[in-house]
Short mmCIF file of C-alpha atoms in Angstrom, two decimals:
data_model
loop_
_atom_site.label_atom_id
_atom_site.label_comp_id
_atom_site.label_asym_id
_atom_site.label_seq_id
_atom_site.Cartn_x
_atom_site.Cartn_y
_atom_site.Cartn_z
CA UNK B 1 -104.57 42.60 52.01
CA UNK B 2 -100.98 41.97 51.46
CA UNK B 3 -100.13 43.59 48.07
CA UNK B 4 -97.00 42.13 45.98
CA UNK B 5 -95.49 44.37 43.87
CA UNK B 6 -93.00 42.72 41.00
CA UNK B 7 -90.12 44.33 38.49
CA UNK B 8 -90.12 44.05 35.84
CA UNK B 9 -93.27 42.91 34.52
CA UNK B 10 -91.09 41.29 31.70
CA UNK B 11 -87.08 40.56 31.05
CA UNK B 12 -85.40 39.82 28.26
CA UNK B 13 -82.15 37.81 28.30
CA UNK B 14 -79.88 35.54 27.14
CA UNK B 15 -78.77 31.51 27.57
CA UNK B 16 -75.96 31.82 30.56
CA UNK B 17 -76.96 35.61 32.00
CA UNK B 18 -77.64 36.23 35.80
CA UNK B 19 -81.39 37.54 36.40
CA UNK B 20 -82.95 39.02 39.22
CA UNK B 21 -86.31 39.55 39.91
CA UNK B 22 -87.64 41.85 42.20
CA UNK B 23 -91.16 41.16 44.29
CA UNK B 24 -91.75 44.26 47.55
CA UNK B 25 -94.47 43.38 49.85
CA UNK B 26 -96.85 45.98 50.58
CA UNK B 27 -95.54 45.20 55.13
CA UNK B 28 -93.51 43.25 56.32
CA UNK B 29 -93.80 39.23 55.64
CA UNK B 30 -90.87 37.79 57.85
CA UNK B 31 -89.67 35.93 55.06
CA UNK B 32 -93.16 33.66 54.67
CA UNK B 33 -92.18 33.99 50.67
CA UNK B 34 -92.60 31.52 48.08
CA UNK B 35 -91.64 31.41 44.40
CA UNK B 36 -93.12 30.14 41.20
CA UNK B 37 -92.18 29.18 37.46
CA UNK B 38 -95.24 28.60 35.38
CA UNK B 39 -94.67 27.72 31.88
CA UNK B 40 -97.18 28.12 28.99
CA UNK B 41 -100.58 25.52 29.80
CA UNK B 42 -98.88 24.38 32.67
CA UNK B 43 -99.70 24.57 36.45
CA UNK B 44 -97.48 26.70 38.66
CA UNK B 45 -94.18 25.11 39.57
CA UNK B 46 -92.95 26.03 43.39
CA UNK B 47 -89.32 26.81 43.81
CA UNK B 48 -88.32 28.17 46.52
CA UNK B 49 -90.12 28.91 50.01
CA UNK B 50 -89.27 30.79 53.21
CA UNK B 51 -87.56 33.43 51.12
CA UNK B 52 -84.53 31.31 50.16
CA UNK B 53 -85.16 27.58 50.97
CA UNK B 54 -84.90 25.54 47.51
CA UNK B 55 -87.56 23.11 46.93
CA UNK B 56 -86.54 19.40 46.55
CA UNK B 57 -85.35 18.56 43.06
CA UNK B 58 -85.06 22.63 41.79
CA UNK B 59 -81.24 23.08 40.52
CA UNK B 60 -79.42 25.15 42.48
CA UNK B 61 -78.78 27.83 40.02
CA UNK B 62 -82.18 29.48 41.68
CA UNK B 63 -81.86 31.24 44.81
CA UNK B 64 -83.80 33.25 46.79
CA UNK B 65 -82.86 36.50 49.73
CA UNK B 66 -83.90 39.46 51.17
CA UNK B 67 -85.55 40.02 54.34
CA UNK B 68 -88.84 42.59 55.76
CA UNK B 69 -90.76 43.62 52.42
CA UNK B 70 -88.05 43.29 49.84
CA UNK B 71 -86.92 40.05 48.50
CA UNK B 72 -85.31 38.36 44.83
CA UNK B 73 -85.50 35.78 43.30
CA UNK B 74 -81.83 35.20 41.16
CA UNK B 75 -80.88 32.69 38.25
CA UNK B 76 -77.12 32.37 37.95
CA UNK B 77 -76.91 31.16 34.66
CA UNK B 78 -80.15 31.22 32.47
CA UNK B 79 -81.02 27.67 30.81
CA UNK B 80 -83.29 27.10 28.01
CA UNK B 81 -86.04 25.48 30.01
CA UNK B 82 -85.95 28.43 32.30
CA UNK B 83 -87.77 30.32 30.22
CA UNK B 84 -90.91 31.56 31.86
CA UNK B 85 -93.68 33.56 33.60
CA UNK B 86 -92.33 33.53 37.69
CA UNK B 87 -94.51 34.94 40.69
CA UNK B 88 -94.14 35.88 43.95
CA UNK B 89 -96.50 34.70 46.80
CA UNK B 90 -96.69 36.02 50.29
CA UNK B 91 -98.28 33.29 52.78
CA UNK B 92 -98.00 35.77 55.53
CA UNK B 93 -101.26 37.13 55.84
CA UNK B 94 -104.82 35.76 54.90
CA UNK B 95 -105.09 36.57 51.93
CA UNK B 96 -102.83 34.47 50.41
CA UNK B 97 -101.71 37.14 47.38
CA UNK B 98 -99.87 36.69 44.50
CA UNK B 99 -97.08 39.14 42.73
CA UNK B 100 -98.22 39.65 38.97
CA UNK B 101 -95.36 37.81 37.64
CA UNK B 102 -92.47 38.44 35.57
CA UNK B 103 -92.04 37.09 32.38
CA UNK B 104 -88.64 35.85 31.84
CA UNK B 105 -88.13 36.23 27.22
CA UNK B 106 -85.09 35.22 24.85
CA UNK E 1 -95.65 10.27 43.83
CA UNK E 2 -98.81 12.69 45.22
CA UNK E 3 -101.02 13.69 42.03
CA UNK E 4 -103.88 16.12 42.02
CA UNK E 5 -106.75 16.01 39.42
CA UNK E 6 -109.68 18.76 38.82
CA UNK E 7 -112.68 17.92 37.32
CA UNK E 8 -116.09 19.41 36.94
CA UNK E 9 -117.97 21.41 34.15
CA UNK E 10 -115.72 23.36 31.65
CA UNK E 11 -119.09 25.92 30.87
CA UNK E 12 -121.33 27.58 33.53
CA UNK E 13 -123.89 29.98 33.11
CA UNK E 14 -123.88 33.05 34.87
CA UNK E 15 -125.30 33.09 37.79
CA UNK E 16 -124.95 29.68 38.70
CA UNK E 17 -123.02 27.96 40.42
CA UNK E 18 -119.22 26.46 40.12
CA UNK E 19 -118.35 22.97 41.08
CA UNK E 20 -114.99 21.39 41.23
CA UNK E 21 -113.98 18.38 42.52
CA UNK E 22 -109.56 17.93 43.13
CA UNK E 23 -109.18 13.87 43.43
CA UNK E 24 -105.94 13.36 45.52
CA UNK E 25 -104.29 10.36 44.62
CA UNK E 26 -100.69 8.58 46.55
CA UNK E 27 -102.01 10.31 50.04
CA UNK E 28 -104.45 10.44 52.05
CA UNK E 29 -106.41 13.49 52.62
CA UNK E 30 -107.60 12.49 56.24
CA UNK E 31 -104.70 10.98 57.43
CA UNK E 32 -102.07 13.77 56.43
CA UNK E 33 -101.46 17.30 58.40
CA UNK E 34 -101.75 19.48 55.50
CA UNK E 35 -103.68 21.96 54.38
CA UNK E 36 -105.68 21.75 50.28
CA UNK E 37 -106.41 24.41 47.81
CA UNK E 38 -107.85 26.22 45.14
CA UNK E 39 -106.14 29.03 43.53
CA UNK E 40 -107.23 30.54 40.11
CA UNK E 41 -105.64 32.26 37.14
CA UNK E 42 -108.29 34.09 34.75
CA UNK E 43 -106.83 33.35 30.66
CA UNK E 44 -103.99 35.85 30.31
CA UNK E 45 -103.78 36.87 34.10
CA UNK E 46 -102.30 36.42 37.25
CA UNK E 47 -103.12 34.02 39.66
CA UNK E 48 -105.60 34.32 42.76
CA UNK E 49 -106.11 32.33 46.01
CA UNK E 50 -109.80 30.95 46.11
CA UNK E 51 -109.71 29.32 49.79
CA UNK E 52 -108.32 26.16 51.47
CA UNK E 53 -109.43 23.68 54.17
CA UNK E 54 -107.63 21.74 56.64
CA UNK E 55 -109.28 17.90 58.10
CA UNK E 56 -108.30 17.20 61.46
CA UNK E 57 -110.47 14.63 63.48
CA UNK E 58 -113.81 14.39 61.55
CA UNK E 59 -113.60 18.43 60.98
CA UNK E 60 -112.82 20.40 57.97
CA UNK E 61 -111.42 23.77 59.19
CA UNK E 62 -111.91 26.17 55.68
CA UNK E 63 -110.21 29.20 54.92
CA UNK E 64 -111.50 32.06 52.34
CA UNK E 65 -109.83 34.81 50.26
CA UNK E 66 -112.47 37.66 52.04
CA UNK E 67 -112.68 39.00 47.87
CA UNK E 68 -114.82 35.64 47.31
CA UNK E 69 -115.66 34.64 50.88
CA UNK E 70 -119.30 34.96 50.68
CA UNK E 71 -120.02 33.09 47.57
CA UNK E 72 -117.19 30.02 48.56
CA UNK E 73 -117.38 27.00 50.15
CA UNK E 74 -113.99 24.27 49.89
CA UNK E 75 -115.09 21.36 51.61
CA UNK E 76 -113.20 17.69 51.70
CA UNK E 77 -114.55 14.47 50.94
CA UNK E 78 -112.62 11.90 52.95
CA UNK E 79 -114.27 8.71 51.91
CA UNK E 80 -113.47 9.25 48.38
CA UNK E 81 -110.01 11.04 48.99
CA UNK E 82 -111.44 14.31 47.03
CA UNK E 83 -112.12 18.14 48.36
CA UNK E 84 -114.14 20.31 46.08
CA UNK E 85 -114.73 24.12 45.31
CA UNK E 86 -118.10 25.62 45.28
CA UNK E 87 -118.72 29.40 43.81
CA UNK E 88 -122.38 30.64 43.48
CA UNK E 89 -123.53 33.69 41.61
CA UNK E 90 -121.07 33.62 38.98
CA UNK E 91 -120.33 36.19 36.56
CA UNK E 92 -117.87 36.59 33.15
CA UNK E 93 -115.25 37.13 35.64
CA UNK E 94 -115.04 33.93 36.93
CA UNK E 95 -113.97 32.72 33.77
CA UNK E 96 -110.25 31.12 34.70
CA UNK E 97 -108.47 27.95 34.83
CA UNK E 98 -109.39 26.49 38.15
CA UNK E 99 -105.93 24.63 40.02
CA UNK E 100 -106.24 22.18 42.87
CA UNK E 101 -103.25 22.51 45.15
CA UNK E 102 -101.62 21.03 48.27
CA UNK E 103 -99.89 23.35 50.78
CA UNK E 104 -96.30 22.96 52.40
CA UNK E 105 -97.92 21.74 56.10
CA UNK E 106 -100.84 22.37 58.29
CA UNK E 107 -100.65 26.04 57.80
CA UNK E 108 -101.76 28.59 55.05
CA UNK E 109 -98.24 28.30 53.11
CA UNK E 110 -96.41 27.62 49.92
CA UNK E 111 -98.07 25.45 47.57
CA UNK E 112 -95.92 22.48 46.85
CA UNK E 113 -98.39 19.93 44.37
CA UNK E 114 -100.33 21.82 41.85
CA UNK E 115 -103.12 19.40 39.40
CA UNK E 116 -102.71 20.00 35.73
CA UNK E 117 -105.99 23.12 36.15
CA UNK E 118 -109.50 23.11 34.20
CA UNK E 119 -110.82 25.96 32.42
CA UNK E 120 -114.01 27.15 33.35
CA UNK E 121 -116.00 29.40 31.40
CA UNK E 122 -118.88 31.58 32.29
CA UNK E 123 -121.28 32.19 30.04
CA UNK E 124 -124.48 34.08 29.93
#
């Protein structure tokens, strides 16, 4: 199995600050990346795929890059409703694997 | 607008078995070149890919996480647009909320319509 690795596990940070999150693939994934927000009761929300391709109707503050086993996932300016538990999911191998999210705090 | 909806027993005894049903609703299951779900997040936790099938010309073609492959069967329904999770033998730690999902195409890929997810508990 394909293991995802995250960092950090949690963030804090504030209305209109830049975030990163980190997600390192255990081998190489050729970019078959995807990323999710998942807010409290709520099913997963995708928002990006391929690495850096943004899903239709996700604001383009999120963006996605990297390339081999490292990639991010960046917010350029943190909105109230971004607020959230995001995960990393490799669709390069079966399994299908998951990172174990980072949770994105005021 | 293509809508997903679980449904099935919110509390199953352990060692018994799981059933899930994921209604599909604005698309057609048979008619479409994609790939459906089941992906699982135990209270608190991360989430986990179950399995997924694919229905191409009277066939469903299934894939399994290899963690839960013997105990698994996704299978797809076509004349009432539904596909459905089975999982025998449970135990306590296949307590989770239980989410329906649609992939990206015809291949094992990002997961791009997600149902609202049941809970399921196990008990004994």
């Amino acid at each position: 199995d394909i293991q995802m690795t995250q960092s950090p596990s949690s963030l804090s940070a504030s209305v209109g600050d830049r975030v990163t999150i980190t997600c390192r693939a255990s081998q190489g994934i050729s970019d078959s990346l995807a990323w999710y927000q998942q807010k409290p009761g709520k099913a997963p929300k995708l928002l990006l795929y391929a690495a850096s391709r943004l899903e239709s109707g996700v604001p383009s503050r999120f963006s996605g890059s990297g390339s081999g086993t490292d990639y991010t996932l960046s917010i350029s300016s943190l909105q109230p409703e971004d607020f959230a538990v995001y995960y990393c999911q490799q669709y390069y191998n079966n399994p299908l694997t998951f990172g174990g999210g980072t949770k994105v705090e005021i | 607008q293509l809508q997903l909806q679980e449904s099935g027993p919110g509390l199953v005894k352990s060692s018994e078995t799981l059933s899930l049903t994921c209604t599909v609703s604005s698309g057609s299951i048979s008619s479409s070149n994609y790939y459906w779900g089941w992906v699982r997040q135990p209270p608190g936790k991360g989430l986990e890919w179950i399995g997924s099938v694919y229905y191409s010309g009277n066939t469903d073609y299934a894939d399994y996480n290899p963690s839960l492959k013997s105990r698994v069967t996704v299978s797809v329904d076509t004349s009432k647009n539904q596909f459905s999770l089975r999982l025998t033998s449970v135990t306590a730690a296949d307590t989770a909320v239980y989410y329906c999902a649609r992939h990206g195409g015809e291949y094992l890929q990002q997961l791009t319509h997600w149902g609202q997810g049941t809970l399921v508990t196990v008990s004994s």
